């Protein structure tokens, strides 16, 4: 029994040590804002908008884009569409008679996956800066202007922003995004951040390179490739957007599991970047490997070991451990944990990463995840 307890406490300590180190570095450095040397400018901008069956919300998204705080005579909108619900026709109708911004509409007869569509849209973009956004997100009016200011720094080739408000009221998602903001601010001040966000990312056009055709983490993959080519890729919390997120447990789990699978697959495919490219490969990537690859298995192992130990000592009463975990999960999934809700948000993310890693080991992604996506009616409703 003593050895079992020693093993359990050892696992817990091993799991938590990198996070304690991170917190220590964060509070020693106290980073804030973007690390870029920003200054105001108004370069030409191409905004890339991938769409698939977005007829319910595409017009409201277009209204948002043309009302951004940026001179529309310097903006081109590149829409790549493979819909069968008339989305492309709505886009054309919206721009009929408008002189600005310019519209480049790429109609796809067949769905080939988001990464393929984005590669084609990026290749068609003609302006100095390329911004990518999603239909199911909403941008702050100054988002493009702030991105341009970041990209004025000659060392910075890409920038992403923060989810300032979760549309749909998911406290679990909001709690995780707050923690993620702290991580990405520190990563950016160390060198560059790993994760780029689909609702808003901006790139120097000359830095853009194609991503894998089957990528399901296309924004992060593009940023990683840009960093490997020598440009810094940073996070600016002042660039704000809102993204719809599920509040129901089952739908949120599917959404997060898919994201987790994409990130895990990307880390594995780009594993040769570890230890290279300055502090990015020596600090940022190892921390993300720990958080996404190693830590979820340690968490799962700790739970299993705690359950076995409690059963060995208490007999049937030892079921109190898995019962407690289930109660924690049930309350957390209902946003009912009060001040410890952020802790559940991290736990929830670790569970998604564990489930995704198991699925990848079973090669489920080869047949079930081809880079396409299905619009969610529930999330679209909150955006109408």
mmCIF file of N, CA and C in Angstrom, residues 46-147:
data_model
loop_
_atom_site.group_PDB
_atom_site.id
_atom_site.type_symbol
_atom_site.label_atom_id
_atom_site.label_comp_id
_atom_site.label_asym_id
_atom_site.label_seq_id
_atom_site.Cartn_x
_atom_site.Cartn_y
_atom_site.Cartn_z
ATOM 1 N N UNK A 46 -6.137 41.310 -47.594
ATOM 2 C CA UNK A 46 -7.048 40.309 -48.144
ATOM 3 C C UNK A 46 -7.654 39.543 -46.983
ATOM 4 N N UNK A 47 -8.987 39.528 -46.895
ATOM 5 C CA UNK A 47 -9.676 38.779 -45.841
ATOM 6 C C UNK A 47 -10.216 37.495 -46.447
ATOM 7 N N UNK A 48 -9.732 36.368 -45.947
ATOM 8 C CA UNK A 48 -10.148 35.058 -46.452
ATOM 9 C C UNK A 48 -11.273 34.517 -45.579
ATOM 10 N N UNK A 49 -12.373 34.141 -46.228
ATOM 11 C CA UNK A 49 -13.544 33.623 -45.523
ATOM 12 C C UNK A 49 -13.970 32.303 -46.174
ATOM 13 N N UNK A 50 -13.667 31.155 -45.551
ATOM 14 C CA UNK A 50 -14.148 29.873 -46.076
ATOM 15 C C UNK A 50 -15.603 29.644 -45.658
ATOM 16 N N UNK A 51 -16.438 29.183 -46.571
ATOM 17 C CA UNK A 51 -17.855 28.976 -46.253
ATOM 18 C C UNK A 51 -18.333 27.628 -46.770
ATOM 19 N N UNK A 52 -19.217 27.035 -45.993
ATOM 20 C CA UNK A 52 -19.927 25.832 -46.429
ATOM 21 C C UNK A 52 -21.312 25.843 -45.786
ATOM 22 N N UNK A 53 -22.334 25.995 -46.598
ATOM 23 C CA UNK A 53 -23.732 26.014 -46.139
ATOM 24 C C UNK A 53 -23.926 27.001 -44.976
ATOM 25 N N UNK A 54 -23.543 28.241 -45.231
ATOM 26 C CA UNK A 54 -23.636 29.298 -44.225
ATOM 27 C C UNK A 54 -24.738 30.304 -44.565
ATOM 28 N N UNK A 55 -25.747 29.886 -45.322
ATOM 29 C CA UNK A 55 -26.779 30.813 -45.778
ATOM 30 C C UNK A 55 -27.456 31.548 -44.625
ATOM 31 N N UNK A 56 -27.560 30.907 -43.469
ATOM 32 C CA UNK A 56 -28.262 31.517 -42.333
ATOM 33 C C UNK A 56 -27.492 32.672 -41.719
ATOM 34 N N UNK A 57 -26.169 32.677 -41.860
ATOM 35 C CA UNK A 57 -25.376 33.680 -41.138
ATOM 36 C C UNK A 57 -24.397 34.450 -42.004
ATOM 37 N N UNK A 58 -24.251 34.088 -43.285
ATOM 38 C CA UNK A 58 -23.192 34.710 -44.083
ATOM 39 C C UNK A 58 -23.419 36.204 -44.275
ATOM 40 N N UNK A 59 -24.675 36.633 -44.414
ATOM 41 C CA UNK A 59 -24.922 38.063 -44.626
ATOM 42 C C UNK A 59 -24.547 38.894 -43.399
ATOM 43 N N UNK A 60 -24.833 38.371 -42.209
ATOM 44 C CA UNK A 60 -24.449 39.110 -40.998
ATOM 45 C C UNK A 60 -22.937 39.173 -40.859
ATOM 46 N N UNK A 61 -22.246 38.111 -41.291
ATOM 47 C CA UNK A 61 -20.781 38.117 -41.258
ATOM 48 C C UNK A 61 -20.238 39.150 -42.248
ATOM 49 N N UNK A 62 -20.814 39.200 -43.434
ATOM 50 C CA UNK A 62 -20.361 40.174 -44.427
ATOM 51 C C UNK A 62 -20.608 41.604 -43.962
ATOM 52 N N UNK A 63 -21.751 41.835 -43.316
ATOM 53 C CA UNK A 63 -22.033 43.155 -42.749
ATOM 54 C C UNK A 63 -20.958 43.546 -41.751
ATOM 55 N N UNK A 64 -20.565 42.606 -40.920
ATOM 56 C CA UNK A 64 -19.515 42.876 -39.941
ATOM 57 C C UNK A 64 -18.206 43.249 -40.626
ATOM 58 N N UNK A 65 -17.841 42.516 -41.671
ATOM 59 C CA UNK A 65 -16.554 42.736 -42.329
ATOM 60 C C UNK A 65 -16.498 44.095 -43.027
ATOM 61 N N UNK A 66 -17.571 44.490 -43.700
ATOM 62 C CA UNK A 66 -17.525 45.767 -44.421
ATOM 63 C C UNK A 66 -17.612 46.961 -43.471
ATOM 64 N N UNK A 67 -17.982 46.710 -42.207
ATOM 65 C CA UNK A 67 -18.055 47.792 -41.222
ATOM 66 C C UNK A 67 -16.843 47.830 -40.298
ATOM 67 N N UNK A 68 -15.826 47.033 -40.590
ATOM 68 C CA UNK A 68 -14.602 47.076 -39.786
ATOM 69 C C UNK A 68 -13.962 48.457 -39.865
ATOM 70 N N UNK A 69 -13.242 48.803 -38.802
ATOM 71 C CA UNK A 69 -12.548 50.084 -38.754
ATOM 72 C C UNK A 69 -11.267 49.985 -39.582
ATOM 73 N N UNK A 70 -11.451 49.993 -40.902
ATOM 74 C CA UNK A 70 -10.332 49.897 -41.818
ATOM 75 C C UNK A 70 -10.810 50.409 -43.170
ATOM 76 N N UNK A 71 -9.962 51.118 -43.923
ATOM 77 C CA UNK A 71 -10.401 51.648 -45.223
ATOM 78 C C UNK A 71 -10.723 50.517 -46.210
ATOM 79 N N UNK A 72 -11.985 50.427 -46.599
ATOM 80 C CA UNK A 72 -12.430 49.326 -47.442
ATOM 81 C C UNK A 72 -11.845 49.382 -48.854
ATOM 82 N N UNK A 73 -11.346 50.544 -49.274
ATOM 83 C CA UNK A 73 -10.721 50.605 -50.597
ATOM 84 C C UNK A 73 -9.353 49.933 -50.599
ATOM 85 N N UNK A 74 -8.892 49.499 -49.430
ATOM 86 C CA UNK A 74 -7.635 48.767 -49.316
ATOM 87 C C UNK A 74 -7.867 47.303 -48.926
ATOM 88 N N UNK A 75 -9.110 46.858 -49.074
ATOM 89 C CA UNK A 75 -9.483 45.507 -48.640
ATOM 90 C C UNK A 75 -10.026 44.700 -49.814
ATOM 91 N N UNK A 76 -9.623 43.454 -49.847
ATOM 92 C CA UNK A 76 -10.158 42.458 -50.774
ATOM 93 C C UNK A 76 -10.735 41.329 -49.937
ATOM 94 N N UNK A 77 -11.943 40.870 -50.276
ATOM 95 C CA UNK A 77 -12.535 39.721 -49.597
ATOM 96 C C UNK A 77 -12.451 38.508 -50.508
ATOM 97 N N UNK A 78 -11.812 37.455 -50.010
ATOM 98 C CA UNK A 78 -11.687 36.208 -50.761
ATOM 99 C C UNK A 78 -12.583 35.168 -50.095
ATOM 100 N N UNK A 79 -13.659 34.804 -50.767
ATOM 101 C CA UNK A 79 -14.586 33.797 -50.250
ATOM 102 C C UNK A 79 -14.389 32.522 -51.039
ATOM 103 N N UNK A 80 -14.123 31.425 -50.338
ATOM 104 C CA UNK A 80 -14.018 30.118 -51.000
ATOM 105 C C UNK A 80 -15.183 29.277 -50.499
ATOM 106 N N UNK A 81 -16.029 28.813 -51.433
ATOM 107 C CA UNK A 81 -17.311 28.229 -51.057
ATOM 108 C C UNK A 81 -17.571 26.929 -51.816
ATOM 109 N N UNK A 82 -18.065 25.942 -51.076
ATOM 110 C CA UNK A 82 -18.456 24.662 -51.683
ATOM 111 C C UNK A 82 -19.868 24.278 -51.249
ATOM 112 N N UNK A 83 -20.716 25.276 -51.027
ATOM 113 C CA UNK A 83 -22.049 25.047 -50.461
ATOM 114 C C UNK A 83 -23.031 24.505 -51.497
ATOM 115 N N UNK A 84 -24.111 23.934 -50.972
ATOM 116 C CA UNK A 84 -25.232 23.550 -51.820
ATOM 117 C C UNK A 84 -26.528 24.197 -51.328
ATOM 118 N N UNK A 85 -26.393 25.283 -50.547
ATOM 119 C CA UNK A 85 -27.576 25.966 -50.003
ATOM 120 C C UNK A 85 -27.689 27.415 -50.484
ATOM 121 N N UNK A 86 -26.917 27.768 -51.510
ATOM 122 C CA UNK A 86 -27.011 29.113 -52.052
ATOM 123 C C UNK A 86 -26.153 30.154 -51.356
ATOM 124 N N UNK A 87 -25.216 29.733 -50.522
ATOM 125 C CA UNK A 87 -24.359 30.702 -49.825
ATOM 126 C C UNK A 87 -23.620 31.606 -50.805
ATOM 127 N N UNK A 88 -23.035 31.029 -51.841
ATOM 128 C CA UNK A 88 -22.268 31.815 -52.808
ATOM 129 C C UNK A 88 -23.150 32.855 -53.504
ATOM 130 N N UNK A 89 -24.380 32.498 -53.808
ATOM 131 C CA UNK A 89 -25.299 33.448 -54.447
ATOM 132 C C UNK A 89 -25.602 34.614 -53.511
ATOM 133 N N UNK A 90 -25.751 34.331 -52.219
ATOM 134 C CA UNK A 90 -25.989 35.397 -51.250
ATOM 135 C C UNK A 90 -24.795 36.340 -51.172
ATOM 136 N N UNK A 91 -23.591 35.781 -51.267
ATOM 137 C CA UNK A 91 -22.388 36.607 -51.252
ATOM 138 C C UNK A 91 -22.366 37.529 -52.464
ATOM 139 N N UNK A 92 -22.652 36.982 -53.624
ATOM 140 C CA UNK A 92 -22.659 37.796 -54.839
ATOM 141 C C UNK A 92 -23.716 38.892 -54.759
ATOM 142 N N UNK A 93 -24.889 38.554 -54.277
ATOM 143 C CA UNK A 93 -25.961 39.542 -54.149
ATOM 144 C C UNK A 93 -25.581 40.649 -53.184
ATOM 145 N N UNK A 94 -24.936 40.283 -52.081
ATOM 146 C CA UNK A 94 -24.520 41.265 -51.081
ATOM 147 C C UNK A 94 -23.566 42.293 -51.690
ATOM 148 N N UNK A 95 -22.682 41.852 -52.563
ATOM 149 C CA UNK A 95 -21.667 42.750 -53.121
ATOM 150 C C UNK A 95 -22.101 43.410 -54.430
ATOM 151 N N UNK A 96 -23.254 43.048 -54.931
ATOM 152 C CA UNK A 96 -23.731 43.665 -56.171
ATOM 153 C C UNK A 96 -23.891 45.171 -55.968
ATOM 154 N N UNK A 97 -23.236 45.952 -56.812
ATOM 155 C CA UNK A 97 -23.336 47.401 -56.706
ATOM 156 C C UNK A 97 -22.365 48.040 -55.737
ATOM 157 N N UNK A 98 -21.606 47.242 -54.982
ATOM 158 C CA UNK A 98 -20.617 47.801 -54.058
ATOM 159 C C UNK A 98 -19.283 47.971 -54.784
ATOM 160 N N UNK A 99 -18.675 49.103 -54.579
ATOM 161 C CA UNK A 99 -17.359 49.323 -55.180
ATOM 162 C C UNK A 99 -16.236 48.810 -54.287
ATOM 163 N N UNK A 100 -16.470 48.860 -52.976
ATOM 164 C CA UNK A 100 -15.464 48.408 -52.015
ATOM 165 C C UNK A 100 -16.144 47.585 -50.926
ATOM 166 N N UNK A 101 -15.468 46.561 -50.422
ATOM 167 C CA UNK A 101 -14.171 46.050 -50.855
ATOM 168 C C UNK A 101 -14.306 45.196 -52.119
ATOM 169 N N UNK A 102 -13.181 44.878 -52.736
ATOM 170 C CA UNK A 102 -13.190 43.970 -53.880
ATOM 171 C C UNK A 102 -13.593 42.571 -53.426
ATOM 172 N N UNK A 103 -14.254 41.840 -54.293
ATOM 173 C CA UNK A 103 -14.667 40.472 -53.987
ATOM 174 C C UNK A 103 -14.015 39.498 -54.949
ATOM 175 N N UNK A 104 -13.373 38.477 -54.384
ATOM 176 C CA UNK A 104 -12.906 37.330 -55.155
ATOM 177 C C UNK A 104 -13.658 36.117 -54.632
ATOM 178 N N UNK A 105 -14.541 35.563 -55.462
ATOM 179 C CA UNK A 105 -15.372 34.424 -55.056
ATOM 180 C C UNK A 105 -14.896 33.175 -55.778
ATOM 181 N N UNK A 106 -14.460 32.205 -55.001
ATOM 182 C CA UNK A 106 -13.993 30.922 -55.541
ATOM 183 C C UNK A 106 -15.082 29.884 -55.288
ATOM 184 N N UNK A 107 -15.742 29.452 -56.327
ATOM 185 C CA UNK A 107 -16.796 28.436 -56.206
ATOM 186 C C UNK A 107 -16.188 27.053 -56.407
ATOM 187 N N UNK A 108 -16.453 26.175 -55.455
ATOM 188 C CA UNK A 108 -15.958 24.798 -55.535
ATOM 189 C C UNK A 108 -17.133 23.864 -55.798
ATOM 190 N N UNK A 109 -17.007 23.033 -56.826
ATOM 191 C CA UNK A 109 -18.094 22.109 -57.148
ATOM 192 C C UNK A 109 -18.201 20.972 -56.138
ATOM 193 N N UNK A 110 -17.070 20.600 -55.549
ATOM 194 C CA UNK A 110 -17.048 19.503 -54.577
ATOM 195 C C UNK A 110 -16.304 19.940 -53.323
ATOM 196 N N UNK A 111 -16.701 19.369 -52.188
ATOM 197 C CA UNK A 111 -15.975 19.620 -50.937
ATOM 198 C C UNK A 111 -14.705 18.789 -50.918
ATOM 199 N N UNK A 112 -13.593 19.469 -50.710
ATOM 200 C CA UNK A 112 -12.307 18.783 -50.697
ATOM 201 C C UNK A 112 -11.605 18.885 -49.355
ATOM 202 N N UNK A 113 -12.252 19.520 -48.394
ATOM 203 C CA UNK A 113 -11.614 19.719 -47.096
ATOM 204 C C UNK A 113 -11.219 21.171 -46.907
ATOM 205 N N UNK A 114 -11.231 21.620 -45.637
ATOM 206 C CA UNK A 114 -10.960 23.014 -45.330
ATOM 207 C C UNK A 114 -9.542 23.419 -45.701
ATOM 208 N N UNK A 115 -8.570 22.560 -45.432
ATOM 209 C CA UNK A 115 -7.176 22.919 -45.709
ATOM 210 C C UNK A 115 -6.955 23.157 -47.196
ATOM 211 N N UNK A 116 -7.533 22.324 -48.041
ATOM 212 C CA UNK A 116 -7.392 22.498 -49.487
ATOM 213 C C UNK A 116 -8.032 23.808 -49.923
ATOM 214 N N UNK A 117 -9.226 24.091 -49.379
ATOM 215 C CA UNK A 117 -9.914 25.337 -49.718
ATOM 216 C C UNK A 117 -9.087 26.550 -49.295
ATOM 217 N N UNK A 118 -8.504 26.498 -48.099
ATOM 218 C CA UNK A 118 -7.704 27.625 -47.621
ATOM 219 C C UNK A 118 -6.429 27.792 -48.440
ATOM 220 N N UNK A 119 -5.784 26.692 -48.803
ATOM 221 C CA UNK A 119 -4.593 26.794 -49.643
ATOM 222 C C UNK A 119 -4.913 27.522 -50.940
ATOM 223 N N UNK A 120 -6.060 27.218 -51.535
ATOM 224 C CA UNK A 120 -6.456 27.868 -52.784
ATOM 225 C C UNK A 120 -6.783 29.345 -52.551
ATOM 226 N N UNK A 121 -7.474 29.635 -51.453
ATOM 227 C CA UNK A 121 -7.834 31.021 -51.154
ATOM 228 C C UNK A 121 -6.598 31.861 -50.864
ATOM 229 N N UNK A 122 -5.652 31.315 -50.094
ATOM 230 C CA UNK A 122 -4.421 32.047 -49.797
ATOM 231 C C UNK A 122 -3.637 32.332 -51.081
ATOM 232 N N UNK A 123 -3.628 31.366 -51.989
ATOM 233 C CA UNK A 123 -2.910 31.566 -53.249
ATOM 234 C C UNK A 123 -3.561 32.652 -54.093
ATOM 235 N N UNK A 124 -4.882 32.815 -53.950
ATOM 236 C CA UNK A 124 -5.604 33.827 -54.729
ATOM 237 C C UNK A 124 -5.496 35.217 -54.115
ATOM 238 N N UNK A 125 -5.177 35.301 -52.829
ATOM 239 C CA UNK A 125 -5.098 36.602 -52.151
ATOM 240 C C UNK A 125 -3.945 37.418 -52.724
ATOM 241 N N UNK A 126 -4.197 38.686 -53.001
ATOM 242 C CA UNK A 126 -3.219 39.517 -53.694
ATOM 243 C C UNK A 126 -2.601 40.612 -52.833
ATOM 244 N N UNK A 127 -3.142 40.860 -51.658
ATOM 245 C CA UNK A 127 -2.704 42.022 -50.882
ATOM 246 C C UNK A 127 -1.567 41.699 -49.909
ATOM 247 N N UNK A 128 -1.045 42.745 -49.268
ATOM 248 C CA UNK A 128 0.157 42.607 -48.436
ATOM 249 C C UNK A 128 -0.075 41.738 -47.206
ATOM 250 N N UNK A 129 -1.221 41.890 -46.580
ATOM 251 C CA UNK A 129 -1.574 41.119 -45.390
ATOM 252 C C UNK A 129 -2.784 40.248 -45.703
ATOM 253 N N UNK A 130 -2.769 39.025 -45.187
ATOM 254 C CA UNK A 130 -3.899 38.117 -45.370
ATOM 255 C C UNK A 130 -4.494 37.802 -44.001
ATOM 256 N N UNK A 131 -5.764 38.091 -43.845
ATOM 257 C CA UNK A 131 -6.500 37.800 -42.617
ATOM 258 C C UNK A 131 -7.434 36.641 -42.884
ATOM 259 N N UNK A 132 -7.446 35.664 -41.996
ATOM 260 C CA UNK A 132 -8.392 34.556 -42.109
ATOM 261 C C UNK A 132 -9.382 34.635 -40.965
ATOM 262 N N UNK A 133 -10.662 34.516 -41.279
ATOM 263 C CA UNK A 133 -11.695 34.502 -40.251
ATOM 264 C C UNK A 133 -12.744 33.459 -40.604
ATOM 265 N N UNK A 134 -13.568 33.100 -39.628
ATOM 266 C CA UNK A 134 -14.622 32.105 -39.817
ATOM 267 C C UNK A 134 -15.991 32.764 -39.808
ATOM 268 N N UNK A 135 -16.940 32.119 -40.475
ATOM 269 C CA UNK A 135 -18.291 32.669 -40.525
ATOM 270 C C UNK A 135 -18.951 32.661 -39.144
ATOM 271 N N UNK A 136 -18.635 31.676 -38.322
ATOM 272 C CA UNK A 136 -19.297 31.552 -37.020
ATOM 273 C C UNK A 136 -18.521 32.267 -35.918
ATOM 274 N N UNK A 137 -17.950 33.410 -36.244
ATOM 275 C CA UNK A 137 -17.254 34.233 -35.254
ATOM 276 C C UNK A 137 -17.587 35.690 -35.522
ATOM 277 N N UNK A 138 -17.301 36.527 -34.537
ATOM 278 C CA UNK A 138 -17.534 37.958 -34.671
ATOM 279 C C UNK A 138 -16.279 38.697 -34.215
ATOM 280 N N UNK A 139 -15.849 39.692 -35.003
ATOM 281 C CA UNK A 139 -14.597 40.390 -34.750
ATOM 282 C C UNK A 139 -14.839 41.755 -34.126
ATOM 283 N N UNK A 140 -13.894 42.194 -33.298
ATOM 284 C CA UNK A 140 -13.908 43.568 -32.821
ATOM 285 C C UNK A 140 -13.631 44.484 -34.006
ATOM 286 N N UNK A 141 -14.228 45.670 -34.044
ATOM 287 C CA UNK A 141 -14.040 46.566 -35.193
ATOM 288 C C UNK A 141 -12.586 46.899 -35.506
ATOM 289 N N UNK A 142 -11.726 46.923 -34.482
ATOM 290 C CA UNK A 142 -10.326 47.304 -34.704
ATOM 291 C C UNK A 142 -9.397 46.112 -34.896
ATOM 292 N N UNK A 143 -9.939 44.916 -35.100
ATOM 293 C CA UNK A 143 -9.103 43.712 -35.156
ATOM 294 C C UNK A 143 -8.075 43.770 -36.288
ATOM 295 N N UNK A 144 -8.502 44.155 -37.483
ATOM 296 C CA UNK A 144 -7.572 44.200 -38.618
ATOM 297 C C UNK A 144 -6.527 45.294 -38.409
ATOM 298 N N UNK A 145 -6.940 46.436 -37.901
ATOM 299 C CA UNK A 145 -6.006 47.533 -37.664
ATOM 300 C C UNK A 145 -4.928 47.115 -36.649
ATOM 301 N N UNK A 146 -5.326 46.425 -35.578
ATOM 302 C CA UNK A 146 -4.347 45.971 -34.582
ATOM 303 C C UNK A 146 -3.424 44.906 -35.167
ATOM 304 N N UNK A 147 -3.967 44.041 -36.011
ATOM 305 C CA UNK A 147 -3.132 43.022 -36.645
ATOM 306 C C UNK A 147 -2.084 43.669 -37.542
#
